[in-house]
Amino acid sequence: MNVYRYEENPLVTPADVKPHREDFEVIGAFNAGVTTFNDEIIMLLRVAERPISEDPAIVKAPIYNPKTNELEIIEFRLDNPAYDFSDPRVIRKNGDKQGFEYLTSLAYLRIARSNDGGHHFTIDEHPFVYPSNELETFGVEDPRITKIDDTYYIYFSAVSSFGVGESMVSTKDLVTTEHHGMIFAPENKDVLIFPEKINGKYYAIHRPVPKSIGEPEMWIAESTNLLHWGNHKHLLGLRPGMWDSGRMGGGAVPFKTEKGWLELYHGATTDHRYCMGAVLLDLEDPTKVLARSDKPIIEPEADYEVEGFFGNVVFSCGAVVEGDVVKMFYGVADTSMACAEFSLQEILDSLTYIN
Ligand code: MAN
């Protein structure tokens, strides 16, 4: 697979983003949703900020309070034996391997715009989607954008002590938004709404995380109004020993090709190495899997992909397709944004068909 990583990578880093308040620092600008608007490429960045801590022995967790509309800061001493601080992203109760109590940063969504095809971006002064209710107290993350007619549907992980679910807003002008509430209840992430109706129905890929039996795998559901989803079906599973053996989920918004709907998805091993690959779904019935990547189309190799806040991660939430060129924008190491170009034909040729 020929992968052309932009020379300008990383395209946006935390240093390029001004914190939304003076006592905070930006530690991530990554996993951006992507669309085009007025001839510009838009990245809707997941901006992660944390309160500046003068004392290296103290971690501060920011939490949005929906009653006061203010942030509250909880402090933890790193030597507190009740907690496990080994994963930089989260604060866990000691002994808890899976879940978490708090996040170490608060995420919100901010727009970056490019008028040179995605090589240089200017970042808006203010947040675009900011936590606003009790299901978003720990932040909003990993947006995807599906444009249907003249409306941009923006959906993202809404994180709170109640769990991680998927919420949606919509906008026509990228200025004002209408909130539609939570469309997939916890625990669910990595929702990808198809850009058009197929045989009279909308479809969305989603990724529940079963707790008693089952694995974090990809599902697909249908809807007539984009808000109420049903007829859920299991779509794609983990493959032991392969690049997508640990967890997986949709990545970029699926796009139409002659061969089928192409979905660029992420897969990780159990030791959290995140790669991107592709799956081809039937044009008339996207619940049918036609072909899939045995090897990733891109894996963490460049230094900015290997090293960072949470290293060895390439994670795409959106691509722009122009003829045979697939510009895949992707978060690197939970820190910055990058872009790589692929040939669509090469991706299609690389897939293994399932009989
Ligand atoms: C995981 C990671 C984090 C994220 C939380 C909540 O731990 O993906 O980056 O903040 O889930 O979604």
Short mmCIF file of C-alpha atoms and ligand atoms in Angstrom, two decimals:
data_model
loop_
_atom_site.label_atom_id
_atom_site.label_comp_id
_atom_site.label_asym_id
_atom_site.label_seq_id
_atom_site.Cartn_x
_atom_site.Cartn_y
_atom_site.Cartn_z
CA MET A 1 0.00 0.00 0.00
CA ASN A 2 1.39 3.37 -0.99
CA VAL A 3 0.77 5.84 1.81
CA TYR A 4 1.62 9.49 1.26
CA ARG A 5 1.94 11.24 4.60
CA TYR A 6 1.80 15.03 4.25
CA GLU A 7 5.14 16.79 4.66
CA GLU A 8 3.35 19.30 6.92
CA ASN A 9 2.41 16.55 9.42
CA PRO A 10 1.45 16.97 12.15
CA LEU A 11 -1.00 19.49 10.73
CA VAL A 12 -2.33 20.74 14.06
CA THR A 13 -0.62 20.24 17.42
CA PRO A 14 -1.69 21.28 20.94
CA ALA A 15 0.75 24.22 20.72
CA ASP A 16 -1.32 25.64 17.83
CA VAL A 17 -4.48 25.84 19.96
CA LYS A 18 -5.07 28.63 22.46
CA PRO A 19 -6.62 27.25 25.67
CA HIS A 20 -10.21 28.40 26.27
CA ARG A 21 -9.22 29.75 29.68
CA GLU A 22 -5.96 31.10 31.07
CA ASP A 23 -5.50 28.58 33.88
CA PHE A 24 -5.76 25.64 31.44
CA GLU A 25 -3.32 24.07 29.00
CA VAL A 26 -4.11 22.28 25.75
CA ILE A 27 -2.70 18.74 25.74
CA GLY A 28 -4.48 17.35 22.69
CA ALA A 29 -5.98 18.46 19.38
CA PHE A 30 -6.80 15.17 17.69
CA ASN A 31 -9.45 12.70 16.39
CA ALA A 32 -11.16 15.41 14.31
CA GLY A 33 -14.41 14.96 12.42
CA VAL A 34 -14.00 16.09 8.81
CA THR A 35 -16.24 17.76 6.24
CA THR A 36 -16.13 20.42 3.54
CA PHE A 37 -17.88 23.78 3.83
CA ASN A 38 -17.72 26.67 1.29
CA ASP A 39 -14.72 25.12 -0.53
CA GLU A 40 -12.82 24.71 2.74
CA ILE A 41 -11.83 21.48 4.45
CA ILE A 42 -13.09 21.55 8.03
CA MET A 43 -11.60 19.58 10.87
CA LEU A 44 -13.71 19.53 14.02
CA LEU A 45 -10.97 18.91 16.55
CA ARG A 46 -11.30 17.06 19.83
CA VAL A 47 -9.45 19.59 21.97
CA ALA A 48 -8.34 18.22 25.35
CA GLU A 49 -7.47 20.71 28.05
CA ARG A 50 -6.46 20.32 31.66
CA PRO A 51 -5.98 22.72 34.56
CA ILE A 52 -2.34 23.72 34.89
CA SER A 53 -0.82 21.97 37.91
CA GLU A 54 2.13 23.70 39.59
CA ASP A 55 2.79 20.61 41.71
CA PRO A 56 3.89 17.52 39.71
CA ALA A 57 2.58 15.32 42.54
CA ILE A 58 -0.98 16.51 41.91
CA VAL A 59 -3.35 15.60 39.07
CA LYS A 60 -6.38 17.81 38.55
CA ALA A 61 -9.53 16.41 36.95
CA PRO A 62 -11.85 19.01 35.35
CA ILE A 63 -15.59 18.34 35.50
CA TYR A 64 -18.41 20.36 33.93
CA ASN A 65 -21.26 21.16 36.32
CA PRO A 66 -24.51 21.50 34.33
CA LYS A 67 -26.27 23.27 37.23
CA THR A 68 -23.81 26.16 37.47
CA ASN A 69 -22.48 25.92 33.90
CA GLU A 70 -18.96 26.09 35.42
CA LEU A 71 -16.03 23.70 35.57
CA GLU A 72 -15.11 22.12 38.89
CA ILE A 73 -11.64 20.82 39.56
CA ILE A 74 -10.98 17.73 41.68
CA GLU A 75 -7.41 17.20 42.89
CA PHE A 76 -5.69 13.86 43.39
CA ARG A 77 -2.28 13.19 44.91
CA LEU A 78 -0.34 10.76 42.70
CA ASP A 79 0.70 8.81 45.82
CA ASN A 80 -2.94 8.17 46.81
CA PRO A 81 -3.02 4.32 47.04
CA ALA A 82 -6.77 4.19 46.29
CA TYR A 83 -6.19 5.21 42.66
CA ASP A 84 -4.24 4.00 39.63
CA PHE A 85 -2.70 6.76 37.48
CA SER A 86 -0.74 4.51 35.08
CA ASP A 87 -2.96 5.29 32.04
CA PRO A 88 -2.37 9.00 31.32
CA ARG A 89 -5.93 9.37 29.92
CA VAL A 90 -7.90 8.29 32.97
CA ILE A 91 -7.96 7.97 36.76
CA ARG A 92 -8.93 4.46 37.83
CA LYS A 93 -9.81 2.94 41.19
CA ASN A 94 -6.93 0.67 42.10
CA GLY A 95 -7.52 -2.86 40.80
CA ASP A 96 -10.06 -1.74 38.17
CA LYS A 97 -8.61 -2.83 34.83
CA GLN A 98 -11.40 -1.78 32.46
CA GLY A 99 -13.33 1.22 33.65
CA PHE A 100 -12.39 4.61 35.01
CA GLU A 101 -13.58 7.10 37.63
CA TYR A 102 -12.43 10.37 36.04
CA LEU A 103 -10.67 11.64 32.93
CA THR A 104 -7.45 13.66 33.28
CA SER A 105 -8.62 16.25 30.75
CA LEU A 106 -11.85 17.79 29.48
CA ALA A 107 -12.57 17.59 25.76
CA TYR A 108 -14.70 19.88 23.63
CA LEU A 109 -14.95 20.43 19.85
CA ARG A 110 -13.33 23.28 17.96
CA ILE A 111 -13.25 24.09 14.25
CA ALA A 112 -10.08 24.28 12.12
CA ARG A 113 -10.35 25.46 8.48
CA SER A 114 -8.13 24.89 5.47
CA ASN A 115 -8.34 26.62 2.10
CA ASP A 116 -5.35 24.80 0.57
CA GLY A 117 -6.76 21.28 0.37
CA GLY A 118 -5.88 20.26 3.91
CA HIS A 119 -2.20 21.17 4.24
CA HIS A 120 -2.57 24.23 6.52
CA PHE A 121 -5.33 24.97 9.02
CA THR A 122 -6.51 28.06 10.90
CA ILE A 123 -8.17 27.33 14.24
CA ASP A 124 -11.28 29.20 15.41
CA GLU A 125 -10.92 31.36 18.53
CA HIS A 126 -13.70 29.68 20.52
CA PRO A 127 -15.09 26.19 21.14
CA PHE A 128 -17.89 25.11 18.78
CA VAL A 129 -19.46 22.27 20.77
CA TYR A 130 -18.85 22.48 24.51
CA PRO A 131 -20.26 20.25 27.30
CA SER A 132 -23.78 21.46 28.06
CA ASN A 133 -25.66 18.82 30.05
CA GLU A 134 -25.38 16.07 32.66
CA LEU A 135 -24.35 13.45 30.06
CA GLU A 136 -21.32 15.53 29.01
CA THR A 137 -19.74 16.37 32.39
CA PHE A 138 -16.41 14.73 31.47
CA GLY A 139 -16.40 16.11 27.94
CA VAL A 140 -17.33 15.46 24.31
CA GLU A 141 -14.95 13.49 22.09
CA ASP A 142 -14.24 11.97 18.69
CA PRO A 143 -16.83 13.74 16.50
CA ARG A 144 -17.92 12.55 13.07
CA ILE A 145 -19.80 14.70 10.58
CA THR A 146 -22.31 13.42 8.04
CA LYS A 147 -23.70 15.95 5.58
CA ILE A 148 -27.22 15.16 4.35
CA ASP A 149 -28.74 17.73 1.97
CA ASP A 150 -27.81 21.10 3.51
CA THR A 151 -27.50 19.87 7.11
CA TYR A 152 -24.35 18.77 8.92
CA TYR A 153 -25.07 16.09 11.54
CA ILE A 154 -22.32 16.10 14.15
CA TYR A 155 -22.26 13.22 16.62
CA PHE A 156 -19.69 12.46 19.28
CA SER A 157 -18.92 10.51 22.46
CA ALA A 158 -20.63 12.18 25.41
CA VAL A 159 -18.73 11.21 28.55
CA SER A 160 -19.97 11.43 32.15
CA SER A 161 -20.05 9.32 35.31
CA PHE A 162 -23.19 7.69 33.79
CA GLY A 163 -21.08 6.25 30.95
CA VAL A 164 -19.96 6.98 27.41
CA GLY A 165 -22.76 7.31 24.85
CA GLU A 166 -23.20 9.00 21.49
CA SER A 167 -24.98 12.38 21.26
CA MET A 168 -25.86 14.45 18.22
CA VAL A 169 -26.22 18.07 17.20
CA SER A 170 -26.94 19.51 13.76
CA THR A 171 -26.06 22.74 12.00
CA LYS A 172 -26.46 24.31 8.60
CA ASP A 173 -23.96 27.16 9.01
CA LEU A 174 -21.29 25.85 11.43
CA VAL A 175 -22.28 28.71 13.73
CA THR A 176 -25.47 27.70 15.52
CA THR A 177 -26.35 24.15 16.55
CA GLU A 178 -29.51 22.29 17.42
CA HIS A 179 -29.12 19.57 20.09
CA HIS A 180 -30.83 16.24 19.48
CA GLY A 181 -29.78 14.45 22.68
CA MET A 182 -28.23 11.00 23.03
CA ILE A 183 -28.84 8.70 20.05
CA PHE A 184 -26.96 5.61 21.37
CA ALA A 185 -26.98 4.89 25.14
CA PRO A 186 -23.83 3.80 27.07
CA GLU A 187 -21.61 2.16 26.46
CA ASN A 188 -21.41 3.05 22.83
CA LYS A 189 -19.00 5.02 20.65
CA ASP A 190 -17.72 5.26 17.10
CA VAL A 191 -21.07 5.90 15.43
CA LEU A 192 -20.94 6.51 11.67
CA ILE A 193 -24.09 7.64 9.90
CA PHE A 194 -24.22 6.89 6.16
CA PRO A 195 -24.58 10.02 4.01
CA GLU A 196 -27.79 8.94 2.23
CA LYS A 197 -30.80 6.68 2.65
CA ILE A 198 -30.39 3.14 1.34
CA ASN A 199 -33.64 1.54 0.18
CA GLY A 200 -35.59 4.10 2.16
CA LYS A 201 -33.65 3.87 5.44
CA TYR A 202 -30.77 5.62 7.14
CA TYR A 203 -28.02 3.36 8.46
CA ALA A 204 -25.46 3.84 11.22
CA ILE A 205 -22.51 1.75 12.27
CA HIS A 206 -21.99 1.77 16.05
CA ARG A 207 -19.78 0.12 18.63
CA PRO A 208 -21.36 -1.05 21.87
CA VAL A 209 -19.14 -2.44 24.64
CA PRO A 210 -20.89 -5.50 26.11
CA LYS A 211 -20.03 -6.22 29.75
CA SER A 212 -21.16 -9.79 30.49
CA ILE A 213 -20.68 -11.57 27.18
CA GLY A 214 -19.50 -10.25 23.82
CA GLU A 215 -16.70 -7.96 22.69
CA PRO A 216 -16.30 -4.31 21.61
CA GLU A 217 -17.21 -4.92 17.96
CA MET A 218 -19.02 -3.14 15.13
CA TRP A 219 -22.81 -3.20 14.80
CA ILE A 220 -25.18 -1.60 12.32
CA ALA A 221 -28.68 -0.17 12.89
CA GLU A 222 -31.35 1.53 10.80
CA SER A 223 -33.59 4.56 11.25
CA THR A 224 -36.15 6.61 9.40
CA ASN A 225 -35.38 9.91 11.17
CA LEU A 226 -31.69 9.75 12.28
CA LEU A 227 -32.79 9.94 15.94
CA HIS A 228 -34.38 6.56 16.73
CA TRP A 229 -32.29 3.54 15.78
CA GLY A 230 -33.41 -0.09 15.62
CA ASN A 231 -33.11 -3.47 13.90
CA HIS A 232 -29.54 -3.75 15.26
CA LYS A 233 -27.27 -6.31 13.65
CA HIS A 234 -23.75 -7.45 14.45
CA LEU A 235 -21.54 -6.31 11.56
CA LEU A 236 -17.86 -7.05 12.09
CA GLY A 237 -15.89 -8.88 14.78
CA LEU A 238 -12.41 -8.99 16.28
CA ARG A 239 -9.84 -11.34 14.75
CA PRO A 240 -7.47 -13.07 17.22
CA GLY A 241 -3.82 -12.69 16.31
CA MET A 242 -4.50 -9.88 13.82
CA TRP A 243 -4.22 -6.09 13.89
CA ASP A 244 -7.86 -5.81 14.99
CA SER A 245 -7.74 -8.41 17.78
CA GLY A 246 -8.42 -6.22 20.84
CA ARG A 247 -11.03 -3.61 20.00
CA MET A 248 -12.39 -1.97 16.89
CA GLY A 249 -14.81 0.67 15.70
CA GLY A 250 -15.85 2.74 12.70
CA GLY A 251 -13.58 5.60 11.65
CA ALA A 252 -14.40 7.82 8.68
CA VAL A 253 -17.94 8.38 7.38
CA PRO A 254 -18.61 5.53 4.88
CA PHE A 255 -18.40 6.57 1.24
CA LYS A 256 -19.80 5.06 -1.94
CA THR A 257 -17.55 3.30 -4.45
CA GLU A 258 -18.40 1.17 -7.48
CA LYS A 259 -17.73 -1.95 -5.41
CA GLY A 260 -19.67 -1.00 -2.31
CA TRP A 261 -19.66 1.30 0.70
CA LEU A 262 -16.12 1.72 1.93
CA GLU A 263 -15.64 2.17 5.65
CA LEU A 264 -12.21 3.04 7.02
CA TYR A 265 -12.21 1.61 10.56
CA HIS A 266 -9.79 1.38 13.45
CA GLY A 267 -8.60 -1.78 15.09
CA ALA A 268 -6.33 -2.18 18.08
CA THR A 269 -4.42 -5.03 19.61
CA THR A 270 -4.93 -5.82 23.30
CA ASP A 271 -1.83 -3.74 24.04
CA HIS A 272 -3.52 -0.65 22.52
CA ARG A 273 -1.69 -0.32 19.20
CA TYR A 274 -4.26 1.40 16.95
CA CYS A 275 -4.18 0.95 13.15
CA MET A 276 -6.62 1.81 10.34
CA GLY A 277 -8.00 -0.69 7.82
CA ALA A 278 -11.00 -0.92 5.51
CA VAL A 279 -14.21 -2.91 5.17
CA LEU A 280 -16.44 -3.01 2.10
CA LEU A 281 -20.22 -3.22 2.59
CA ASP A 282 -22.89 -4.06 0.05
CA LEU A 283 -24.26 -0.99 -1.76
CA GLU A 284 -27.89 -2.14 -1.49
CA ASP A 285 -27.64 -3.77 1.93
CA PRO A 286 -24.84 -2.34 4.12
CA THR A 287 -25.44 -4.99 6.80
CA LYS A 288 -23.65 -7.39 4.39
CA VAL A 289 -19.83 -7.47 4.62
CA LEU A 290 -18.14 -8.10 1.26
CA ALA A 291 -14.43 -7.71 1.93
CA ARG A 292 -11.97 -6.57 4.58
CA SER A 293 -8.31 -5.62 5.16
CA ASP A 294 -6.15 -8.47 6.40
CA LYS A 295 -3.39 -5.95 6.94
CA PRO A 296 -3.85 -2.35 8.05
CA ILE A 297 -3.76 0.36 5.37
CA ILE A 298 -1.76 2.49 7.81
CA GLU A 299 -0.10 1.70 11.12
CA PRO A 300 1.79 3.88 13.59
CA GLU A 301 5.27 4.36 12.12
CA ALA A 302 6.08 8.07 11.89
CA ASP A 303 7.55 9.51 15.08
CA TYR A 304 4.47 11.70 15.63
CA GLU A 305 2.31 8.53 15.48
CA VAL A 306 4.51 6.47 17.78
CA GLU A 307 5.22 9.07 20.45
CA GLY A 308 2.83 11.38 22.27
CA PHE A 309 0.32 11.56 25.09
CA PHE A 310 -0.84 8.00 24.26
CA GLY A 311 1.58 6.61 21.68
CA ASN A 312 1.18 4.10 18.85
CA VAL A 313 -2.21 5.40 17.77
CA VAL A 314 -3.51 6.34 14.31
CA PHE A 315 -7.26 7.05 14.61
CA SER A 316 -9.34 8.57 11.84
CA CYS A 317 -12.76 10.19 12.22
CA GLY A 318 -13.03 11.49 8.65
CA ALA A 319 -11.74 11.54 5.09
CA VAL A 320 -12.21 13.63 1.96
CA VAL A 321 -12.46 11.65 -1.28
CA GLU A 322 -11.57 13.36 -4.58
CA GLY A 323 -11.71 10.90 -7.51
CA ASP A 324 -9.14 8.22 -6.80
CA VAL A 325 -7.53 10.21 -3.96
CA VAL A 326 -8.56 9.43 -0.39
CA LYS A 327 -7.31 12.09 2.01
CA MET A 328 -7.59 10.47 5.39
CA PHE A 329 -7.26 12.89 8.29
CA TYR A 330 -6.34 11.15 11.52
CA GLY A 331 -5.42 11.71 15.12
CA VAL A 332 -1.90 10.69 16.07
CA ALA A 333 -0.87 9.44 19.53
CA ASP A 334 -3.97 11.10 21.10
CA THR A 335 -2.07 14.37 20.62
CA SER A 336 -2.17 15.95 17.14
CA MET A 337 -3.74 15.71 13.68
CA ALA A 338 -2.16 14.38 10.49
CA CYS A 339 -3.23 13.52 6.95
CA ALA A 340 -2.27 10.71 4.61
CA GLU A 341 -3.32 10.13 1.01
CA PHE A 342 -4.18 6.76 -0.49
CA SER A 343 -5.33 5.57 -3.90
CA LEU A 344 -8.95 4.41 -3.62
CA GLN A 345 -8.28 1.71 -6.23
CA GLU A 346 -5.32 0.43 -4.23
CA ILE A 347 -7.40 0.20 -1.06
CA LEU A 348 -10.12 -1.73 -2.94
CA ASP A 349 -7.54 -4.04 -4.54
CA SER A 350 -5.96 -4.77 -1.16
CA LEU A 351 -9.16 -6.16 0.40
CA THR A 352 -9.77 -9.86 0.96
CA TYR A 353 -13.25 -10.93 -0.18
CA ILE A 354 -15.39 -13.03 2.13
CA ASN A 355 -17.12 -15.80 0.17
C1 MAN B 1 -10.96 5.73 26.67
C2 MAN B 1 -10.04 6.56 25.78
C3 MAN B 1 -9.98 7.99 26.27
C4 MAN B 1 -11.38 8.55 26.42
C5 MAN B 1 -12.23 7.65 27.31
C6 MAN B 1 -13.67 8.10 27.37
O1 MAN B 1 -10.39 5.55 27.91
O2 MAN B 1 -10.50 6.53 24.46
O3 MAN B 1 -9.26 8.79 25.37
O4 MAN B 1 -11.30 9.83 26.98
O5 MAN B 1 -12.23 6.34 26.79
O6 MAN B 1 -14.28 8.08 26.11
#
